[in-house]
Short mmCIF file of C-alpha atoms in Angstrom, two decimals:
data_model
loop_
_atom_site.label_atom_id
_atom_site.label_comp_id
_atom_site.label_asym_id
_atom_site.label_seq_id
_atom_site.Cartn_x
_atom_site.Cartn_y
_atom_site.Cartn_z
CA UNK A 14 190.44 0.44 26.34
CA UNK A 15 189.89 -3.03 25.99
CA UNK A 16 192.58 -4.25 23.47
CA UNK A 17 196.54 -3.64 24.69
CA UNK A 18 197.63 -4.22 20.59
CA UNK A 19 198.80 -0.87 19.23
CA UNK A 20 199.03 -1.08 15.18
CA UNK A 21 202.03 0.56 14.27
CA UNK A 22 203.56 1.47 17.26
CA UNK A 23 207.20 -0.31 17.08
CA UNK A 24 209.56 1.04 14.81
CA UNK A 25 212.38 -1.11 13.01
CA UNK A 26 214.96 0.56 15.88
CA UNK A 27 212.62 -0.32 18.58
CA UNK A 28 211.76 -4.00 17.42
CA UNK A 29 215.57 -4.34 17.32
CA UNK A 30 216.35 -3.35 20.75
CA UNK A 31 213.99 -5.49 21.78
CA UNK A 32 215.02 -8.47 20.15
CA UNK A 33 218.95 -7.98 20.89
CA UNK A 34 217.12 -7.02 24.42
CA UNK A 35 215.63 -10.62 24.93
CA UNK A 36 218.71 -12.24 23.55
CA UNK A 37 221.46 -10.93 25.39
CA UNK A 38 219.77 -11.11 28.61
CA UNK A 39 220.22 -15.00 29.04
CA UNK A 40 222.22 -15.91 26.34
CA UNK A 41 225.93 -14.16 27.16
CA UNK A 42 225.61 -13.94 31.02
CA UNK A 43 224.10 -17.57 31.69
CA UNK A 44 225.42 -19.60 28.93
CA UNK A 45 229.05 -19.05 28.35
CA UNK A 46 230.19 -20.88 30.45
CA UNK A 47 227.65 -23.85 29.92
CA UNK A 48 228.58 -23.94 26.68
CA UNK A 49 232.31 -23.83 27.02
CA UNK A 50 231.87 -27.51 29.18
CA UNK A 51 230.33 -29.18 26.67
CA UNK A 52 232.40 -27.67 23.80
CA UNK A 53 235.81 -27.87 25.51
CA UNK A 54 238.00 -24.78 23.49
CA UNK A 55 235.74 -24.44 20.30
CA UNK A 56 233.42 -22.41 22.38
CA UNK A 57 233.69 -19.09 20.49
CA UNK A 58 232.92 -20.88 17.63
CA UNK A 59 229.53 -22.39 18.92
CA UNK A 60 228.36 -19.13 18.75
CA UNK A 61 229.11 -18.55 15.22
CA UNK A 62 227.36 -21.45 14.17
CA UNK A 63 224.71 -21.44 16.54
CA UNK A 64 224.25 -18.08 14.88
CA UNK A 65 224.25 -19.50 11.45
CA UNK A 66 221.63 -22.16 12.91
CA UNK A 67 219.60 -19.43 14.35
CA UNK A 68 219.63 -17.82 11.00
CA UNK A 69 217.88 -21.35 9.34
CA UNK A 70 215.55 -21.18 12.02
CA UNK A 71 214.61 -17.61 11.55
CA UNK A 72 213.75 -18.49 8.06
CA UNK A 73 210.22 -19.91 8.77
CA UNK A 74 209.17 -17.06 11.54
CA UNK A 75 210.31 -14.19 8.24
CA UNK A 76 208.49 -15.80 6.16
CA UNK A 77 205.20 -16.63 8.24
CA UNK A 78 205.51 -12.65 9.74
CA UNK A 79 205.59 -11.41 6.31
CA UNK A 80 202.33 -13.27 5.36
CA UNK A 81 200.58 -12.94 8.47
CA UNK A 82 202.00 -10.24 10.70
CA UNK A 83 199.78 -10.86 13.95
CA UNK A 84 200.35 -9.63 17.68
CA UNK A 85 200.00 -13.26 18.14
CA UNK A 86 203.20 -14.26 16.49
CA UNK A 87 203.98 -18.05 17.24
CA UNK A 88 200.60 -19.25 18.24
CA UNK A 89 198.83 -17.78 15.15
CA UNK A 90 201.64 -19.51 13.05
CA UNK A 91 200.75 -22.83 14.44
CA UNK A 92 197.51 -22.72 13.90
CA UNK A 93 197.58 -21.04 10.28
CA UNK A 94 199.41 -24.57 10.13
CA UNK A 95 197.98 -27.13 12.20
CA UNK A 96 194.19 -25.95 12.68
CA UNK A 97 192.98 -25.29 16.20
CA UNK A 98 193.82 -28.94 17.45
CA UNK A 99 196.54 -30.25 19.97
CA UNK A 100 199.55 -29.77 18.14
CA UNK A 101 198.97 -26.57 17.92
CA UNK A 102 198.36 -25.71 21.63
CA UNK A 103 200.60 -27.85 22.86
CA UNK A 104 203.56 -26.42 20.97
CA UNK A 105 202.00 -22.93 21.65
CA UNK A 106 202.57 -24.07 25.20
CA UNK A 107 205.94 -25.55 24.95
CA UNK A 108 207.29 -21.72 23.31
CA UNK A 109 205.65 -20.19 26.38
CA UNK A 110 207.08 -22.56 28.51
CA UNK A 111 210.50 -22.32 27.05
CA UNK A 112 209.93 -18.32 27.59
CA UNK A 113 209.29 -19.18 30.85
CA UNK A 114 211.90 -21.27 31.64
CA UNK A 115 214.12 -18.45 29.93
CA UNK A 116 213.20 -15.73 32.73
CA UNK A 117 214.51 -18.27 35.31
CA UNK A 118 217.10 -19.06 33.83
CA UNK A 119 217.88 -15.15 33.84
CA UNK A 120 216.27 -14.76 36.98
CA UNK A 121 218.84 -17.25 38.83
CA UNK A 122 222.12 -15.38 36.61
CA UNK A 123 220.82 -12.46 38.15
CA UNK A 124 220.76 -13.61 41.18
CA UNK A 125 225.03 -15.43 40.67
CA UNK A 126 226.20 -12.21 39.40
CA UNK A 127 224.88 -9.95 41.54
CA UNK A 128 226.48 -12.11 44.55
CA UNK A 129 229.56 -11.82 42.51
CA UNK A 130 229.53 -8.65 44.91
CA UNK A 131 230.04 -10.64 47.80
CA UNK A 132 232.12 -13.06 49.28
CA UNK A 133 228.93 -15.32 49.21
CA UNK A 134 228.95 -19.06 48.19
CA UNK A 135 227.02 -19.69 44.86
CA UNK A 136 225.28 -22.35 46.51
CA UNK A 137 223.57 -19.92 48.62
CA UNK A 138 219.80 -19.69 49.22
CA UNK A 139 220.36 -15.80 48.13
CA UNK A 140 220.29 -16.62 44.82
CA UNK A 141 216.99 -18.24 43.90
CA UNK A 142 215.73 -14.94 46.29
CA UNK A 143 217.66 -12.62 44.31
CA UNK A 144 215.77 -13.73 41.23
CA UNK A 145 212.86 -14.21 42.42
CA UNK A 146 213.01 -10.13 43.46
CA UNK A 147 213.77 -9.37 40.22
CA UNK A 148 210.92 -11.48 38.58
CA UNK A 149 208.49 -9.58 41.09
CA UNK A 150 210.24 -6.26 40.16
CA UNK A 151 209.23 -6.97 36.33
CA UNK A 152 205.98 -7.29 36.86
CA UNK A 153 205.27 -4.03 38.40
CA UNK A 154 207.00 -2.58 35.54
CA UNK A 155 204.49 -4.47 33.25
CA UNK A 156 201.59 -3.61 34.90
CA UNK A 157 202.89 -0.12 34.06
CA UNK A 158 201.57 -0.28 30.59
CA UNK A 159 203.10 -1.25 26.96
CA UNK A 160 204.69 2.31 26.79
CA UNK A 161 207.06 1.91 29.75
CA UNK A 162 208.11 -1.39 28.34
CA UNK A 163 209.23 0.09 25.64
CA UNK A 164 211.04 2.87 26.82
CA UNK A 165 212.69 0.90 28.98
CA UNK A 166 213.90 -1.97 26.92
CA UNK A 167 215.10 0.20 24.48
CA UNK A 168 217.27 2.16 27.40
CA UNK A 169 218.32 -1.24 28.86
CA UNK A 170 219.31 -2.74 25.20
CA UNK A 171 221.45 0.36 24.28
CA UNK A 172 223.50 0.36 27.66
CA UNK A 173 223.89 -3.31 27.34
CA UNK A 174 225.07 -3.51 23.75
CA UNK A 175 227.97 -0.67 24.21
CA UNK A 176 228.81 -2.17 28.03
CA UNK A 177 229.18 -5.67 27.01
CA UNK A 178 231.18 -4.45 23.59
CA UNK A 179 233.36 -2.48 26.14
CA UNK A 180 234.24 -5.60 28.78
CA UNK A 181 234.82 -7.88 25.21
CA UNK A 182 237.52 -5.39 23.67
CA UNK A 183 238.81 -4.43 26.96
CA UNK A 184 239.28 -7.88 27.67
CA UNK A 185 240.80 -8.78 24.53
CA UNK A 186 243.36 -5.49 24.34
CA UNK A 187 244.27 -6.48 27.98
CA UNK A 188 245.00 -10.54 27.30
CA UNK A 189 247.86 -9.05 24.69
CA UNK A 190 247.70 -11.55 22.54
CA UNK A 191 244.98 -12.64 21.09
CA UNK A 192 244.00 -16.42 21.63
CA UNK A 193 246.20 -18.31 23.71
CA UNK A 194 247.24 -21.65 22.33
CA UNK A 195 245.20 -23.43 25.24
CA UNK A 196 246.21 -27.36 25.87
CA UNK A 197 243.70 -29.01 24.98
CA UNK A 198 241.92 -30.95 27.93
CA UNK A 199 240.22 -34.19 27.87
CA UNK A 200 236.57 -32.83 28.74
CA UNK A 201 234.94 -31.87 25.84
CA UNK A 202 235.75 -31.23 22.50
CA UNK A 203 233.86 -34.10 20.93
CA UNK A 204 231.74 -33.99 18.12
CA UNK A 205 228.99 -34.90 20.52
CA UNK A 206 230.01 -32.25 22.60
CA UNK A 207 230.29 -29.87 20.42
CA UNK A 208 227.03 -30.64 18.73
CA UNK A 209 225.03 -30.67 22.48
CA UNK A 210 226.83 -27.64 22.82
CA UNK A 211 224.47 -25.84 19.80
CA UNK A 212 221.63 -26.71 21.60
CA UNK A 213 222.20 -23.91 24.54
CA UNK A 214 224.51 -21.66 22.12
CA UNK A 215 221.04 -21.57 20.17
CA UNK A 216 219.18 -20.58 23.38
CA UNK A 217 221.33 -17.50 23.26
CA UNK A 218 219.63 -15.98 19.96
CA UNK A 219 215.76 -17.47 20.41
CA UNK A 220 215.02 -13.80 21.56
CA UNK A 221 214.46 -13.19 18.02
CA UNK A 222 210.75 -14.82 18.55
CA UNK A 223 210.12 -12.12 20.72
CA UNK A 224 210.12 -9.73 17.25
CA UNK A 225 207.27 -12.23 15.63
CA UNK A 226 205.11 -11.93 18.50
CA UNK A 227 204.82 -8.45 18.23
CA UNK A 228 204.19 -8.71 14.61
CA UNK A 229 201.35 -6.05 13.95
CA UNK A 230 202.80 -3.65 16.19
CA UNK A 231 205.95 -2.56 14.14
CA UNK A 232 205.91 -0.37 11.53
CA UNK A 233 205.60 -1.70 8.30
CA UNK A 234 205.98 -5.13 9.13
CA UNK A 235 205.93 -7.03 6.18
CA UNK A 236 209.52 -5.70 5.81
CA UNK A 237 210.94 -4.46 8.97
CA UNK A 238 209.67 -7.82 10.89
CA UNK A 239 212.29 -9.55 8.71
CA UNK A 240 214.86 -6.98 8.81
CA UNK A 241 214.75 -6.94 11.69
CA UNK A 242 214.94 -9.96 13.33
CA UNK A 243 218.36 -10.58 11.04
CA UNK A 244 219.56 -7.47 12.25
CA UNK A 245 219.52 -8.87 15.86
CA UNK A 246 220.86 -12.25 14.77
CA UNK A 247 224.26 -10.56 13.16
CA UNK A 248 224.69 -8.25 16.46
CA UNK A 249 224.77 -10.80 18.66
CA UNK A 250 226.47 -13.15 16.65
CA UNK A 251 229.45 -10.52 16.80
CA UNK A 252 228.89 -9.77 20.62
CA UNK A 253 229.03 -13.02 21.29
CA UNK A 254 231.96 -14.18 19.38
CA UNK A 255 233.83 -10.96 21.20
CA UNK A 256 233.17 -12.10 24.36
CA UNK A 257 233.78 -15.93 24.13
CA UNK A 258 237.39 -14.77 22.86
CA UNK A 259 237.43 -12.30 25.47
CA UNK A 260 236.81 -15.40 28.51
CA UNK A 261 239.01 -17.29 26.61
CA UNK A 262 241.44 -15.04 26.42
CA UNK A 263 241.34 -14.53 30.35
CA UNK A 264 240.63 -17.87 31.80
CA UNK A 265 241.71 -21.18 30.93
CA UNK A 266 238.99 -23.63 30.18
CA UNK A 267 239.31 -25.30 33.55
CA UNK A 268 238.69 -22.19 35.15
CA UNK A 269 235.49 -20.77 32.49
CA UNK A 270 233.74 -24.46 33.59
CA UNK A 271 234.18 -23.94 37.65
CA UNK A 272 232.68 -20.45 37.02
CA UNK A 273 230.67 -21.36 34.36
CA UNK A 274 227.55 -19.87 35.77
CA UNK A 275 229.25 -16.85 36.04
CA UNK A 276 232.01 -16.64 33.57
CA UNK A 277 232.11 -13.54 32.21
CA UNK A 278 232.39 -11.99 36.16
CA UNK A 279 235.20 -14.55 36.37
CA UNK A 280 237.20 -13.12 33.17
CA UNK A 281 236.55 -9.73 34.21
CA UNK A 282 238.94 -10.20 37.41
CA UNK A 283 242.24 -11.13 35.92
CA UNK A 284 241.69 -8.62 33.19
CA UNK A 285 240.42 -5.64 34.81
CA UNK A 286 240.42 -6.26 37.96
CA UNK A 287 237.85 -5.35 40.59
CA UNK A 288 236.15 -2.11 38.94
CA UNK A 289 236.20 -4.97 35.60
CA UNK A 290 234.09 -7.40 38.22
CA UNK A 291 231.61 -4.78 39.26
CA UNK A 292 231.30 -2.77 36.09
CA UNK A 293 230.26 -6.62 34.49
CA UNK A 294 228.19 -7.30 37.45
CA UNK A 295 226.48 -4.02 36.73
CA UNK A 296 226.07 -5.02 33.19
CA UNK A 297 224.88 -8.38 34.42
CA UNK A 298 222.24 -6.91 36.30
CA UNK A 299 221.01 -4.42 33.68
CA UNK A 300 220.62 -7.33 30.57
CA UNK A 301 219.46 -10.13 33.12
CA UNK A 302 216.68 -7.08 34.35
CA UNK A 303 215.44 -5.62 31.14
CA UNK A 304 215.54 -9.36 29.51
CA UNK A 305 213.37 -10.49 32.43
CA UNK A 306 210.87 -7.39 31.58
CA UNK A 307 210.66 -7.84 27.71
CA UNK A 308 210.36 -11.58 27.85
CA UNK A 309 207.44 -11.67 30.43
CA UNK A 310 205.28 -9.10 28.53
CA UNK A 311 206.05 -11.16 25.15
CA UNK A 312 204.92 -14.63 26.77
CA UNK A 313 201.50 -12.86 28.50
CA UNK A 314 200.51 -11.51 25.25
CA UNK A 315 201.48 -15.49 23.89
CA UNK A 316 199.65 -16.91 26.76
CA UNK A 317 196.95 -13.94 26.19
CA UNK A 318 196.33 -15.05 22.63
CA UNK A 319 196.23 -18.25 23.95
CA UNK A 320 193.14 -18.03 26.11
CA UNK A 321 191.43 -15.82 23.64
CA UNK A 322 191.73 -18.27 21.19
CA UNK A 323 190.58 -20.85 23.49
CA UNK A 324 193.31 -23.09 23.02
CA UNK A 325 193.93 -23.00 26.70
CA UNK A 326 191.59 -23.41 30.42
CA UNK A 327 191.70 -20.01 32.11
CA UNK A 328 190.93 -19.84 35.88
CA UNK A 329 190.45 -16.60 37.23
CA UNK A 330 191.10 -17.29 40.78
CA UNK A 331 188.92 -14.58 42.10
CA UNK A 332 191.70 -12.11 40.21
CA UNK A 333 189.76 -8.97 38.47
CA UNK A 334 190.80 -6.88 35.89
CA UNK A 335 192.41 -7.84 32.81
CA UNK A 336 192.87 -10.87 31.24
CA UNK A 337 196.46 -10.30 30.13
CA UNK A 338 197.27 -9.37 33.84
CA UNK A 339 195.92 -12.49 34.97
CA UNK A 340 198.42 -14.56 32.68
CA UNK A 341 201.30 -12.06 34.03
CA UNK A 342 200.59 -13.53 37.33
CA UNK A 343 200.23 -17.25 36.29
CA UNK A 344 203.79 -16.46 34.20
CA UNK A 345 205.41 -14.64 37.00
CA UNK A 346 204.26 -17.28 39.52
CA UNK A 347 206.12 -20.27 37.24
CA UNK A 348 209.07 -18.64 36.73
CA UNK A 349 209.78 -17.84 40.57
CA UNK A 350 208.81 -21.39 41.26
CA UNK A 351 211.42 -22.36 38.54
CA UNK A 352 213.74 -20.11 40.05
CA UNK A 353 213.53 -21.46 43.01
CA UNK A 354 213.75 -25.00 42.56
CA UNK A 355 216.22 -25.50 39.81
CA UNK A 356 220.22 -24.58 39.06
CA UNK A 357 221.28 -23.09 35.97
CA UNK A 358 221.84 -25.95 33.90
CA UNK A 359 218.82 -28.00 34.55
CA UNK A 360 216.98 -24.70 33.74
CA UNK A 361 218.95 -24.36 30.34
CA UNK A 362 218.69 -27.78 28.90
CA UNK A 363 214.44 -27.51 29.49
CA UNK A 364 214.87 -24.43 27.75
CA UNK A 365 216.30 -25.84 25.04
CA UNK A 366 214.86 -28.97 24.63
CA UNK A 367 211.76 -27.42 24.41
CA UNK A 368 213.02 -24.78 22.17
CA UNK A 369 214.27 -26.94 19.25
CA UNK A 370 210.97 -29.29 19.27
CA UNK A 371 208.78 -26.60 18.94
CA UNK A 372 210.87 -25.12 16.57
CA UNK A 373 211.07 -28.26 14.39
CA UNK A 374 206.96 -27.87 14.82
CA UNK A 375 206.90 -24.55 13.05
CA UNK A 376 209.35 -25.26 10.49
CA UNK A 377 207.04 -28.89 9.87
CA UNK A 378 204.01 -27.11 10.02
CA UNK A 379 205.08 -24.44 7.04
CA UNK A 380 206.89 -27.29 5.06
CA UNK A 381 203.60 -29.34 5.07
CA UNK A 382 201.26 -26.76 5.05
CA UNK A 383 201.97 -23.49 4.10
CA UNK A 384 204.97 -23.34 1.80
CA UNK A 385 203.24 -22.29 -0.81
CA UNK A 386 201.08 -19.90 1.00
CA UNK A 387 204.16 -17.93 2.15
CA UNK A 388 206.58 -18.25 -0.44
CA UNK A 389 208.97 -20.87 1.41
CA UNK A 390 211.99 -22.61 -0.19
CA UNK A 391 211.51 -26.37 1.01
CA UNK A 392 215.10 -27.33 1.52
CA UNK A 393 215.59 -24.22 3.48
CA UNK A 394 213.06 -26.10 5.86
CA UNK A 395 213.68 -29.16 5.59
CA UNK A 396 218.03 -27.97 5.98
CA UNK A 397 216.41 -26.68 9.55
CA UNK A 398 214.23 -29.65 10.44
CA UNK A 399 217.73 -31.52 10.24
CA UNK A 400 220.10 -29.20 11.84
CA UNK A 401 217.63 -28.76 14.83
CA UNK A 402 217.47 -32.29 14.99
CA UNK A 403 221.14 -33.63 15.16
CA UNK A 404 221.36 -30.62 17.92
CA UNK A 405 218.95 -32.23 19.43
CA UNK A 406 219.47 -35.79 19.47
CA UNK A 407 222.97 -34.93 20.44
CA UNK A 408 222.16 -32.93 23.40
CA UNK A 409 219.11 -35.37 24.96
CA UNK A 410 222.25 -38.16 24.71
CA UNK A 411 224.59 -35.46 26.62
CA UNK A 412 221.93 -34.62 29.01
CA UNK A 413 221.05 -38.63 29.34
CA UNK A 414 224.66 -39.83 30.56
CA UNK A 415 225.19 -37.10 32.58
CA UNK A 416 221.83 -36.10 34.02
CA UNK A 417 219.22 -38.03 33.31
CA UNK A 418 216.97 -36.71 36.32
CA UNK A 419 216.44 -33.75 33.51
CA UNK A 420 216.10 -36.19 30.47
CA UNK A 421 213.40 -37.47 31.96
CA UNK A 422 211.33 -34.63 33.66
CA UNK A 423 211.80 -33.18 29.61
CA UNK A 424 209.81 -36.06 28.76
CA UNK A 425 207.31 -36.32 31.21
CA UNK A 426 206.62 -32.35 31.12
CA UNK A 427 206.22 -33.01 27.45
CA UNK A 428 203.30 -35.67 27.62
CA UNK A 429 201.60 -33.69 30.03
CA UNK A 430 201.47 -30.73 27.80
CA UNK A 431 200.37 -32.59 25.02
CA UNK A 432 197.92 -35.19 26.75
CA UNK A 433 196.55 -32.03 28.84
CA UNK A 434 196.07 -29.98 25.75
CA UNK A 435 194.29 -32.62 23.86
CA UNK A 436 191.96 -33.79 26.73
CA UNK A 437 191.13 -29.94 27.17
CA UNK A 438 190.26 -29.43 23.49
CA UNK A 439 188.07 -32.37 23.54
CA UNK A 440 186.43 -31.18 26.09
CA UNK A 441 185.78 -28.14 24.82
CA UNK A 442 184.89 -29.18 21.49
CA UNK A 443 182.37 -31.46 23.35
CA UNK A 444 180.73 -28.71 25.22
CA UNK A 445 180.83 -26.21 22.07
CA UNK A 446 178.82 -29.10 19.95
CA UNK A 447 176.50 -29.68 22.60
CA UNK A 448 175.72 -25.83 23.09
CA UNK A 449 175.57 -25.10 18.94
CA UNK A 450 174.39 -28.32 17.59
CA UNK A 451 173.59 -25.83 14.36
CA UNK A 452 176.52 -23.61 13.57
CA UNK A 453 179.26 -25.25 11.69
CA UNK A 454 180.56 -22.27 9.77
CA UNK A 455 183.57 -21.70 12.55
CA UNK A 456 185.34 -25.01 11.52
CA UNK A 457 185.66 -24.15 7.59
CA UNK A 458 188.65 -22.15 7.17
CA UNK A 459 187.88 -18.49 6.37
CA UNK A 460 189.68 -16.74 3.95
CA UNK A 461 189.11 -12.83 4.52
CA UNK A 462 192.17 -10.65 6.70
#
């Protein structure tokens, strides 16, 4: 058994679970309240538009999964586009780090809720511990095997969906009326704001990448990879949209940005009171758990790809086995240090800074060279080159007033990946042309699937 892909072994149900799986892990738990700060009262509708962003952004991976479904997803994508060079590993690199930086961010929500429990300070040391168990715990489920995954995400995704649909319209039917006409305060609710505010709203659906990476193992992809990967964008979209009016409806925004790492534990108290704060603790714990799981078996197969492709170094470390366990351990290893050394909003704004400019990079790479190879509509790209753009732009100026410690550790992290990637290619290519001084076949592009 020395391949893990199975062809055909994800149905349209199952690739759907796991998307909305990924998604709602982070995304609802960990970034409410982050978002609410920096969009003052228009919160809910962050979500709706980050939705509607998310949708533009989809548009490329649809396309590109329809032409070439591959268990490689992203990576494949860039280099269908790029070529083997260092754009594509380095933005190969910046989607698994973004993934990684995605299971700590998870990983530290797990660890705020959960304490929720407790009369324990959030500045506790439990925390980072707390998530760093429950990074450890998802890799023993990994090692399990692809099957187990499976089961289990689909498990997790189905008590998440109805749980967190029960705390929004609980919420809502409790706070009587529907939206209370909040004051408006002076935090927030700029353009700016609101804008910055898209970039983490948008880190809330990226779990929809998760669906292209498994590309060759759903059924019938060239349809259902598409289908479904909209399919997860609308259900969130409404979850999310129900529970922002649900917080809003409970708390005031003062309140949702002092608890904004764990907002939706916070709403649960005035409206249903303490079985409302452990029954969404409970929740917490189940969508930050099974997000953790899916997410670090989607970026070991990335990272997998990676190294088979030889787009990154690989060290064993004296480690036997498999190669794919290997990168667990490397992933597994990041995130806790992550975890450890970083709060919740340093952890989100990598995320999405490295998010949107890889995402730009795909949407680039099709526009310039391989719209016509997959059917692409050009101003659909170039509408989400833009929109990911101003998000961006707006949210590096946020992030560079406020905390610029992260604006520049974005940047440096950033040249490192890219100077690293392209020293290591060079090297590589150096050693391959030394060792077949002959063979030049491998650098014409091949055109036989």
């Amino acid at each position: 058994m020395k391949s893990d892909y199975k062809e055909n072994s994800i149905t349209l149900t199952g690739a759907v679970s796991m998307g909305t799986g990924v998604m709602i892990g982070a995304g609802i738990f960990a970034l409410t309240g982050q978002v609410a700060e920096l969009a003052g009262s228009l919160f809910p509708l962050a979500f709706i538009v980050a939705a509607i962003l998310a949708a533009f952004s989809a548009y490329s991976y649809i396309k590109l999964s329809r032409a070439y479904p591959s268990a490689g997803g992203i990576a494949m994508y860039l280099k269908k586009a790029y070529g083997r060079g260092t754009m594509t590993g380095a933005c190969a690199l910046l989607m698994a780090f973004s993934m990684i930086i995605n299971e700590s961010l998870v990983a530290r929500t797990f660890g705020t809720y959960t304490l929720q429990l407790f009369t324990i300070d959030q500045s506790s040391f439990l925390v980072p511990v707390l998530g760093v168990g429950l990074l450890a715990f998802a890799y023993v489920i990994n090692i399990s095997g692809n099957r187990s995954v499976g089961i289990f995400s689909f498990l997790m995704a189905f008590l998440k969906i109805v749980g967190i649909l029960v705390f929004a319209i609980a919420g809502l039917w409790i706070a009587d009326s529907f939206i209370k006409p909040a004051p408006m305060p002076e935090t927030g609710g700029s353009w700016e704001g609101f804008l910055a505010a898209l970039a983490l709203a948008i880190l809330a659906y990226k779990g929809f990448t998760t669906i292209t990476n498994s590309g060759s193992e759903v059924i019938d992809p060239h349809r259902n990879i598409g289908r479904a990967i909209i399919i997860s964008i609308i259900i969130c979209a409404i979850i999310y949209l129900l529970v922002a009016l649900a917080i809003g409806a409970n708390l005031s925004l003062p309140e949702i940005i002092a608890a904004k790492d764990f907002a939706l534990a916070e709403a649960a108290r005035p409206a249903l009171g303490n079985y409302g704060l452990w029954f969404t603790v409970a929740l917490a714990i189940i969508a930050t758990a099974s997000g953790v799981i899916a997410s670090v078996f989607a970026v070991s197969r990335m990272l997998t790809m990676l190294t088979e492709m030889k787009m990154i170094p690989h060290r064993h470390f004296g480690m036997g086995g498999r190669l794919q366990h290997h990168l667990l351990v490397y992933t597994i290893v990041l995130a806790m240090l992550l975890t450890i050394f970083f709060d919740l909003s340093r952890i989100a704004a990598l995320g999405a800074i490295f998010y949107l400019i890889m995402d730009m990079a795909i949407h680039w790479g099709v526009l310039r060279h391989l719209r016509r190879d997959v059917a692409a509509n050009p101003f659909i790209l170039v509408a989400a080159i833009i929109l990911d753009l101003l998000v961006l732009i707006a949210f590096l100026k946020i992030k560079a007033e406020t905390d610029s410690l992260i604006f520049f550790m974005a940047l440096g992290i950033l040249v490192a990946i890219f100077a690293g990637e392209r020293y290591f290619l060079q090297k590589t290519s150096q050693k391959t042309s030394q060792q077949t001084s002959g063979t030049r076949e491998e650098e014409t592009p091949h055109h036989h699937h």
